PDB file of C-alpha atoms and ligand atoms in Angstrom:
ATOM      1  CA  UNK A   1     -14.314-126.976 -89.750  1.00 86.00           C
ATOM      2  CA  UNK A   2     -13.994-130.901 -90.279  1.00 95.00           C
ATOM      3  CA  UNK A   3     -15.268-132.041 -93.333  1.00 96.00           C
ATOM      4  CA  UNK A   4     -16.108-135.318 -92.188  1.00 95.00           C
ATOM      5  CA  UNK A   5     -18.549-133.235 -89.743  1.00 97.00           C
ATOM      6  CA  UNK A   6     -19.971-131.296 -92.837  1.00 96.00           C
ATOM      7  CA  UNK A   7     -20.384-134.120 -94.990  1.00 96.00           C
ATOM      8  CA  UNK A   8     -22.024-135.992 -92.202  1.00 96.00           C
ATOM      9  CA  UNK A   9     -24.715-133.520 -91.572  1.00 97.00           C
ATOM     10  CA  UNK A  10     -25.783-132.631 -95.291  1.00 97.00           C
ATOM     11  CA  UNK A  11     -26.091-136.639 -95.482  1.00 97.00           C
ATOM     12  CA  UNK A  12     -29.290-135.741 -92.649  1.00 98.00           C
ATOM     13  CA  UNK A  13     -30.643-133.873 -95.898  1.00 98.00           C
ATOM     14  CA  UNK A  14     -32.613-136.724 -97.531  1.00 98.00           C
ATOM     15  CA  UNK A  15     -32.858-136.521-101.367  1.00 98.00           C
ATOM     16  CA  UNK A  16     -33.838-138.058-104.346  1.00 98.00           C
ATOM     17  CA  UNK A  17     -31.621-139.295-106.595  1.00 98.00           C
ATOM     18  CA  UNK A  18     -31.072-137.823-110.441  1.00 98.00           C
ATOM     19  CA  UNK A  19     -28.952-139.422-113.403  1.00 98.00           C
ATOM     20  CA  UNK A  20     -27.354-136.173-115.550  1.00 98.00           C
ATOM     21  CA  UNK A  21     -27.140-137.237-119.031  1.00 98.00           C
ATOM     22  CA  UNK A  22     -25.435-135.059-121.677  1.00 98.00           C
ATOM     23  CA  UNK A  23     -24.435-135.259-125.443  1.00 97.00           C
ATOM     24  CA  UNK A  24     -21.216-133.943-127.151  1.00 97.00           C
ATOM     25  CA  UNK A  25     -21.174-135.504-130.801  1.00 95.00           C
ATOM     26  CA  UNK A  26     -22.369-138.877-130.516  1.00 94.00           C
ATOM     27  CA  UNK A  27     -20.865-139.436-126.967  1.00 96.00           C
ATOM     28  CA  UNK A  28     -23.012-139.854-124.477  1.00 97.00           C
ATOM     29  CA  UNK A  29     -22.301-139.368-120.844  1.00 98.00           C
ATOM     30  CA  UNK A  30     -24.153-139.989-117.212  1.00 98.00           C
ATOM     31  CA  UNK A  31     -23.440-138.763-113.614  1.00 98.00           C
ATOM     32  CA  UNK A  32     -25.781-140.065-110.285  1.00 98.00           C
ATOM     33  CA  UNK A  33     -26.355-136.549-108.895  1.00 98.00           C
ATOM     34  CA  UNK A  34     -28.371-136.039-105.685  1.00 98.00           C
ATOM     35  CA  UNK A  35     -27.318-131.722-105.497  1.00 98.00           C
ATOM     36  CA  UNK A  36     -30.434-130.912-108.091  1.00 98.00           C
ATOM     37  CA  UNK A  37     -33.205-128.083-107.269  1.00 98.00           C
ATOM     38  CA  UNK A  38     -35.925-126.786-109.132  1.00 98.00           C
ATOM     39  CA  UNK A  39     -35.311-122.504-108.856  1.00 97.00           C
ATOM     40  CA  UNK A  40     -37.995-120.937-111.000  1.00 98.00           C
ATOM     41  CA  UNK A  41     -41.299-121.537-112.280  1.00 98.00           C
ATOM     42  CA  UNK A  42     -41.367-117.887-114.882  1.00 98.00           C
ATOM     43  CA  UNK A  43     -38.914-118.713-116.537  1.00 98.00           C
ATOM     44  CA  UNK A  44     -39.000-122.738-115.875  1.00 98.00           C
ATOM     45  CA  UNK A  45     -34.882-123.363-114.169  1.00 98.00           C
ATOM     46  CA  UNK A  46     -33.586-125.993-112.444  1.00 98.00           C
ATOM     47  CA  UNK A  47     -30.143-126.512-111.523  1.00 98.00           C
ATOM     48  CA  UNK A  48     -27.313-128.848-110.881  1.00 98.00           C
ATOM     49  CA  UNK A  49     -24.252-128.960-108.874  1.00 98.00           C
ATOM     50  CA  UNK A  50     -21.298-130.308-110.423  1.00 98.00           C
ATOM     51  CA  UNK A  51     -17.827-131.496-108.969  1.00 98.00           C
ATOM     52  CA  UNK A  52     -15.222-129.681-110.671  1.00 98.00           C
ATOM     53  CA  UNK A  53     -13.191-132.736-110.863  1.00 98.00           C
ATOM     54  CA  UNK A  54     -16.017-134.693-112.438  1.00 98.00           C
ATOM     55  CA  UNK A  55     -15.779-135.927-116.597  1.00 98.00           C
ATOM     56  CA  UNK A  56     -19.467-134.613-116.771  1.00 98.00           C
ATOM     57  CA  UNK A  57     -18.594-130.523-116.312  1.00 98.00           C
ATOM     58  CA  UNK A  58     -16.641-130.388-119.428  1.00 98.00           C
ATOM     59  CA  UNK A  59     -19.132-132.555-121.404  1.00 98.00           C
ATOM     60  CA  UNK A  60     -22.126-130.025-120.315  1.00 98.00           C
ATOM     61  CA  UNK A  61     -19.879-127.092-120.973  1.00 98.00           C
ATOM     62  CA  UNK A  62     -18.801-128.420-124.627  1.00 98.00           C
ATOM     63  CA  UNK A  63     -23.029-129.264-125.223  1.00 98.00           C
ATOM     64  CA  UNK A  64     -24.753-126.648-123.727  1.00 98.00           C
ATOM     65  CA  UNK A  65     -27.144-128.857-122.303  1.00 98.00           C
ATOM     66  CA  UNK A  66     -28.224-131.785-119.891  1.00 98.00           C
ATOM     67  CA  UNK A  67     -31.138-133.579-119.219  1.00 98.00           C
ATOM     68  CA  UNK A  68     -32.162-134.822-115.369  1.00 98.00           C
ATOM     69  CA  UNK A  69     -33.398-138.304-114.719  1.00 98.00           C
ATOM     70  CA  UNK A  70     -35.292-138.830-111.727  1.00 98.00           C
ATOM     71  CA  UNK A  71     -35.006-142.474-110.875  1.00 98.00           C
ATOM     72  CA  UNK A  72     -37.519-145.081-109.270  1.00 98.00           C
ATOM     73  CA  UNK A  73     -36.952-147.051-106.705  1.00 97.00           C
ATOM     74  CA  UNK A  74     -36.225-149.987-108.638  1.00 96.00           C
ATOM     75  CA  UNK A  75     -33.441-147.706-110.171  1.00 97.00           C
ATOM     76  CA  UNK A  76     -30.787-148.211-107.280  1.00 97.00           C
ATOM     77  CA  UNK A  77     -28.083-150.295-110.262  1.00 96.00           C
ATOM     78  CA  UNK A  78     -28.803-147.869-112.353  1.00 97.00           C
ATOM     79  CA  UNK A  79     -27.661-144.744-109.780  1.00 98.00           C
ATOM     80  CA  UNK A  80     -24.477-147.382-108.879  1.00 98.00           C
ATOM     81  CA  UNK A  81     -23.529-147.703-111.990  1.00 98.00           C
ATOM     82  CA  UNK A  82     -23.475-143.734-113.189  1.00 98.00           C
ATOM     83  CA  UNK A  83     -21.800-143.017-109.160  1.00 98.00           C
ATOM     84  CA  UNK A  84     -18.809-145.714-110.615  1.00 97.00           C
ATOM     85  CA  UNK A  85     -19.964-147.588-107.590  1.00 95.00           C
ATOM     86  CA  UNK A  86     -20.933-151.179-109.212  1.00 94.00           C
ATOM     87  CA  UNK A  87     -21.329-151.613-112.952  1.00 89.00           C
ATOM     88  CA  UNK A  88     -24.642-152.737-113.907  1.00 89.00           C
ATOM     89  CA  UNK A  89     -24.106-155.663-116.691  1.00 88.00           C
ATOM     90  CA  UNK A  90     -27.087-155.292-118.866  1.00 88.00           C
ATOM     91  CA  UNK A  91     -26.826-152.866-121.342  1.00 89.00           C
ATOM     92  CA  UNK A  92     -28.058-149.329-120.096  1.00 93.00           C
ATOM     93  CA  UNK A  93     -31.368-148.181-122.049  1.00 90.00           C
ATOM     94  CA  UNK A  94     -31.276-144.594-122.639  1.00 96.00           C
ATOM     95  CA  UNK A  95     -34.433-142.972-124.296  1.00 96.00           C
ATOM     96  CA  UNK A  96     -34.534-139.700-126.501  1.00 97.00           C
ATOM     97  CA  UNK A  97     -36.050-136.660-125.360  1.00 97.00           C
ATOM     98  CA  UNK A  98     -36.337-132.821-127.482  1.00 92.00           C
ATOM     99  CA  UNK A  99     -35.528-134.781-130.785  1.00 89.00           C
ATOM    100  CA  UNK A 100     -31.811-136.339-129.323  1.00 93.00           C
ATOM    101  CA  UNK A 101     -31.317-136.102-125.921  1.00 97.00           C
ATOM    102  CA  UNK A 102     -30.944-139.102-123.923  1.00 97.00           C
ATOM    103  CA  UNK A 103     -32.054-139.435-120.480  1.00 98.00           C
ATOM    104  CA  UNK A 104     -32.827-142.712-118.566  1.00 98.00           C
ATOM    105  CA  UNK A 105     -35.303-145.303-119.524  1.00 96.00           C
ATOM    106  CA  UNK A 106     -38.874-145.435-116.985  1.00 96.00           C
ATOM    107  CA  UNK A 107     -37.398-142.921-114.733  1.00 98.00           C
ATOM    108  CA  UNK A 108     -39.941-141.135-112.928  1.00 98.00           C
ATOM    109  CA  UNK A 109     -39.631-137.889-114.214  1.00 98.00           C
ATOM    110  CA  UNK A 110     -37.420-136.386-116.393  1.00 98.00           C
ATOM    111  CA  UNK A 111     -36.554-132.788-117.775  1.00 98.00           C
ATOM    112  CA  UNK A 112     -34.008-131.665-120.627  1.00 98.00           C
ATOM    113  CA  UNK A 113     -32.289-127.874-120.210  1.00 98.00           C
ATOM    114  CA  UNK A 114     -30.279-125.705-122.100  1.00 98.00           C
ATOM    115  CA  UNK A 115     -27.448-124.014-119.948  1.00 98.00           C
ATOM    116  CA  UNK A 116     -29.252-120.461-119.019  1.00 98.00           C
ATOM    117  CA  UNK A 117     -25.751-119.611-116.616  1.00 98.00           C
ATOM    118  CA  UNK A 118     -22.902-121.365-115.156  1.00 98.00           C
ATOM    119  CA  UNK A 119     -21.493-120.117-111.945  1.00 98.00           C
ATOM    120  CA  UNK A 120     -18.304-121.275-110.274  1.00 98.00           C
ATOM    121  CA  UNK A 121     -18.567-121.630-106.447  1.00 98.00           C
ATOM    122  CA  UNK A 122     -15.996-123.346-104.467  1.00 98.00           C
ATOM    123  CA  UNK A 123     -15.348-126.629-105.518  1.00 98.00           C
ATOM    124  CA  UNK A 124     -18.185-127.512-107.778  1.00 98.00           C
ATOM    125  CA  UNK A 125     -19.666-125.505-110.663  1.00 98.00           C
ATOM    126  CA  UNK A 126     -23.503-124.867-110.739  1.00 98.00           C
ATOM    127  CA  UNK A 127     -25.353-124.819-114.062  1.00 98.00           C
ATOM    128  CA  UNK A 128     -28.656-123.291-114.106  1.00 98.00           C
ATOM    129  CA  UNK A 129     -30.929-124.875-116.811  1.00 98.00           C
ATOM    130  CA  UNK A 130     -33.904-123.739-118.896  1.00 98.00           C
ATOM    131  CA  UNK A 131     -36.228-126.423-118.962  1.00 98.00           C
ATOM    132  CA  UNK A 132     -37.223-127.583-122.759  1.00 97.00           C
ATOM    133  CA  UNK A 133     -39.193-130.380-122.604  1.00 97.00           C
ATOM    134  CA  UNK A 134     -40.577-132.393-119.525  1.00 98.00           C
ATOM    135  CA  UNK A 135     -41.707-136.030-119.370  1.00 97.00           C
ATOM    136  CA  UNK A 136     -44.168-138.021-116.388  1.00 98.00           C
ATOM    137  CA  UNK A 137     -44.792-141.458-115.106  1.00 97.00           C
ATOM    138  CA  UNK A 138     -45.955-142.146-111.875  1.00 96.00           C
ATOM    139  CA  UNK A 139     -44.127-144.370-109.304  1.00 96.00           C
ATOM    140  CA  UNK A 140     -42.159-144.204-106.260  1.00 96.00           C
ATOM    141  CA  UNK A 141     -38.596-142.735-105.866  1.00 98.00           C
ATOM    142  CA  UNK A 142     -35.190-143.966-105.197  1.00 98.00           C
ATOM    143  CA  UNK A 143     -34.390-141.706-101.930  1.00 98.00           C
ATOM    144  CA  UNK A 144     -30.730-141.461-100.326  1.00 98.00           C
ATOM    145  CA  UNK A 145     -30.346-140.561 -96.843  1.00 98.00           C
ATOM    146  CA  UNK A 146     -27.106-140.614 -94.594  1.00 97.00           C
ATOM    147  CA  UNK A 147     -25.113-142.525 -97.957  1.00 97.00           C
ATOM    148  CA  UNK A 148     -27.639-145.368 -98.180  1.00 98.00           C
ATOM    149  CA  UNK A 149     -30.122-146.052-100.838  1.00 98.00           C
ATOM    150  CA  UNK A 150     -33.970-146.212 -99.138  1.00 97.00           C
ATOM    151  CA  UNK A 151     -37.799-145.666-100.381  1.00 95.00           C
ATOM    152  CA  UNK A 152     -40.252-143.869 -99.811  1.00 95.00           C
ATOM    153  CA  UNK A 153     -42.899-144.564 -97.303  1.00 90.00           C
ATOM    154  CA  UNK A 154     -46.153-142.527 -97.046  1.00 88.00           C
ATOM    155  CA  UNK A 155     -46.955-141.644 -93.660  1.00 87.00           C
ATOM    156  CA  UNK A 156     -50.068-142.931 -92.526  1.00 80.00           C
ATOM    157  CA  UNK A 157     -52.505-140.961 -90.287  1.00 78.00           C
ATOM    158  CA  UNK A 158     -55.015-142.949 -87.880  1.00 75.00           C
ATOM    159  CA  UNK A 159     -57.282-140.975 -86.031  1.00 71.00           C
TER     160      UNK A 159
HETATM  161  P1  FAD B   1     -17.336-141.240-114.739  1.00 50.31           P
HETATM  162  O1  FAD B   1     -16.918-141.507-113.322  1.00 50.31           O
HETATM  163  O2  FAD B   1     -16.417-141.527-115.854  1.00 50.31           O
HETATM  164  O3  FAD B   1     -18.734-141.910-115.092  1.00 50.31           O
HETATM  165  C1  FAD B   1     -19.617-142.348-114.129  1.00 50.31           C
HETATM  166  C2  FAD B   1     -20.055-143.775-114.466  1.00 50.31           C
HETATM  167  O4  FAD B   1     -21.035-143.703-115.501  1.00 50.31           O
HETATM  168  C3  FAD B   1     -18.930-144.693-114.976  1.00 50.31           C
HETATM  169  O5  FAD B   1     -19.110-145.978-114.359  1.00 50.31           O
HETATM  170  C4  FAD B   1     -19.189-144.756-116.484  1.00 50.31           C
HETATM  171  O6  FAD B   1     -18.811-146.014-117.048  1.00 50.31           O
HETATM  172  C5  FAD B   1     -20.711-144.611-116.549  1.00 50.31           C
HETATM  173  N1  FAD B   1     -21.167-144.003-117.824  1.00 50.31           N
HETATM  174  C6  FAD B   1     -21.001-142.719-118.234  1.00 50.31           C
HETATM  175  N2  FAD B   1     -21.569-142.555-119.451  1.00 50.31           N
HETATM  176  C7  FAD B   1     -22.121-143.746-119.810  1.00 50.31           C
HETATM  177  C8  FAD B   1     -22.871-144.213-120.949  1.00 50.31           C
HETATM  178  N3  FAD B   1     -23.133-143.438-122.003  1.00 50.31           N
HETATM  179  N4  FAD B   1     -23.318-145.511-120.957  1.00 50.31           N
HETATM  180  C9  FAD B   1     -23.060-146.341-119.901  1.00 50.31           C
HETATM  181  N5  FAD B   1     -22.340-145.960-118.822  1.00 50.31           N
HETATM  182  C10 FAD B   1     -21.877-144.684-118.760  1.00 50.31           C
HETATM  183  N6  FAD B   1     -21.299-135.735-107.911  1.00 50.31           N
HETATM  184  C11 FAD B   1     -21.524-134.430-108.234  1.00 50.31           C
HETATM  185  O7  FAD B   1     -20.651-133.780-108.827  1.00 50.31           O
HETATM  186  N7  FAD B   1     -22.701-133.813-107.947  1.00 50.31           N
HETATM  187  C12 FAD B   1     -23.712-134.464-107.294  1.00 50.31           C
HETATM  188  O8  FAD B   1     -24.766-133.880-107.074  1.00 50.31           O
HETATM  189  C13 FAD B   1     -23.502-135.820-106.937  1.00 50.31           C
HETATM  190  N8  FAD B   1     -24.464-136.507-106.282  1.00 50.31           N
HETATM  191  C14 FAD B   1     -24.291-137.826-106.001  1.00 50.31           C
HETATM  192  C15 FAD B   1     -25.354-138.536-105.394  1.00 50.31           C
HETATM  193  C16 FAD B   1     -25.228-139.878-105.100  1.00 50.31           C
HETATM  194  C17 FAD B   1     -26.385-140.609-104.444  1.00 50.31           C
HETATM  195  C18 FAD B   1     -24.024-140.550-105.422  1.00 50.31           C
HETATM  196  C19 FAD B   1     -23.888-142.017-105.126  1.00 50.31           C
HETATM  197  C20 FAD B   1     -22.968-139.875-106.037  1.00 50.31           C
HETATM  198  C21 FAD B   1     -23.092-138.504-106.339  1.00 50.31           C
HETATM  199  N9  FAD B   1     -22.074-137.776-106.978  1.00 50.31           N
HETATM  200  C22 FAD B   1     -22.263-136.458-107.283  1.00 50.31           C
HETATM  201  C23 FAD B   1     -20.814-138.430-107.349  1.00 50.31           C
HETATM  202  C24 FAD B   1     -20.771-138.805-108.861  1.00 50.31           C
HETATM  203  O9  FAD B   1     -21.892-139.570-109.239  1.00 50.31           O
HETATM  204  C25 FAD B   1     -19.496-139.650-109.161  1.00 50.31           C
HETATM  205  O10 FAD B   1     -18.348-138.969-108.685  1.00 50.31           O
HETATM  206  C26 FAD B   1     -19.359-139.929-110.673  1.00 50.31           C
HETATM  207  O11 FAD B   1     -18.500-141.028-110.862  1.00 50.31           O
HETATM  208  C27 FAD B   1     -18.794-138.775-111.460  1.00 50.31           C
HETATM  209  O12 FAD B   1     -18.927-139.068-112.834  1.00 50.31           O
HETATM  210  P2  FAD B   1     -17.988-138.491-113.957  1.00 50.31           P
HETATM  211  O13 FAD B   1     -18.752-137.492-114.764  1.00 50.31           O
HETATM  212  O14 FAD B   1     -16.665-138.062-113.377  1.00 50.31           O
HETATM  213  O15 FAD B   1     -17.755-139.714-114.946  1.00 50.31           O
END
């Protein structure tokens, strides 16, 4: 099967968009990641999807943990920048989560895990995470659809 053809049709899947942030020492690390589901509510997982050729997989394996940034949809530089699409020139402003975990400044949501399992399947490595601690704000998402950036628009019912 082509994999222009696959590619094309999981695009039809429309998504958020997430910014994986890790810690190994003092180093820091983010990843834009779309592949991100929520598995379990008892015990509370999540997981991620992880190329195997990506920087980020060793960094989670060497911490044992990641946090997930849900981003707004005034986020779109900031998912650029951590998909090494277009490097955003301010200075990124991380904020600390479970004592020192960074995740990503006014995103909507975000949740830091401990790696419960990692499981190798095909070309990407999944790590399912036990979720620690959980932060809220409201807003609106950042959404991808068919490789572009969009928003969200609530559908509006007139009888
Ligand atoms: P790098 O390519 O080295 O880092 C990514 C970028 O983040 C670089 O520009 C780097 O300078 C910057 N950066 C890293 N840490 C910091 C820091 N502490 N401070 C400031 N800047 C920093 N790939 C997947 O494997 N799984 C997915 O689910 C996935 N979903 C995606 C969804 C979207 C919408 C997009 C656009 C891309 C997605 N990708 C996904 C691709 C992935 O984001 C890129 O391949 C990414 O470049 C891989 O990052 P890396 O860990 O190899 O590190």
């Amino acid at each position: 099967m082509d994999d222009k053809l696959f590619r094309q049709a999981m695009g039809r899947f429309a998504t958020g968009v997430t910014v994986i942030t890790t810690k190994v020492g003092e180093d820091v690390h983010g990843m834009t990641a779309n592949a991100f589901m929520s598995i379990s509510l008892d015990p509370k997982l999540v997981t991620i999807s992880i190329d195997n050729k990506a920087a980020m997989l060793d960094k989670i394996k060497k911490s044992g943990k990641y946090a997930v940034s849900f981003l707004g949809k005034e986020q779109q530089n900031i998912s650029m920048h951590f998909a090494g699409q277009k490097k955003e020139e301010n200075p990124i402003d991380f904020e600390l989560m479970d004592q020192d975990m960074p995740v990503i400044e006014n995103a909507l949501s975000s949740v830091v895990c401990d790696v419960d399992r990692t499981i190798e399947v095909g070309d990407h490595t999944l790590f399912i995470g036990k979720v620690k601690d959980i932060h809220v704000r409201e807003g609106e998402p950042l959404l991808f659809f068919g490789g572009k950036y969009g928003s969200y628009q609530e559908n509006q019912y007139v009888k």
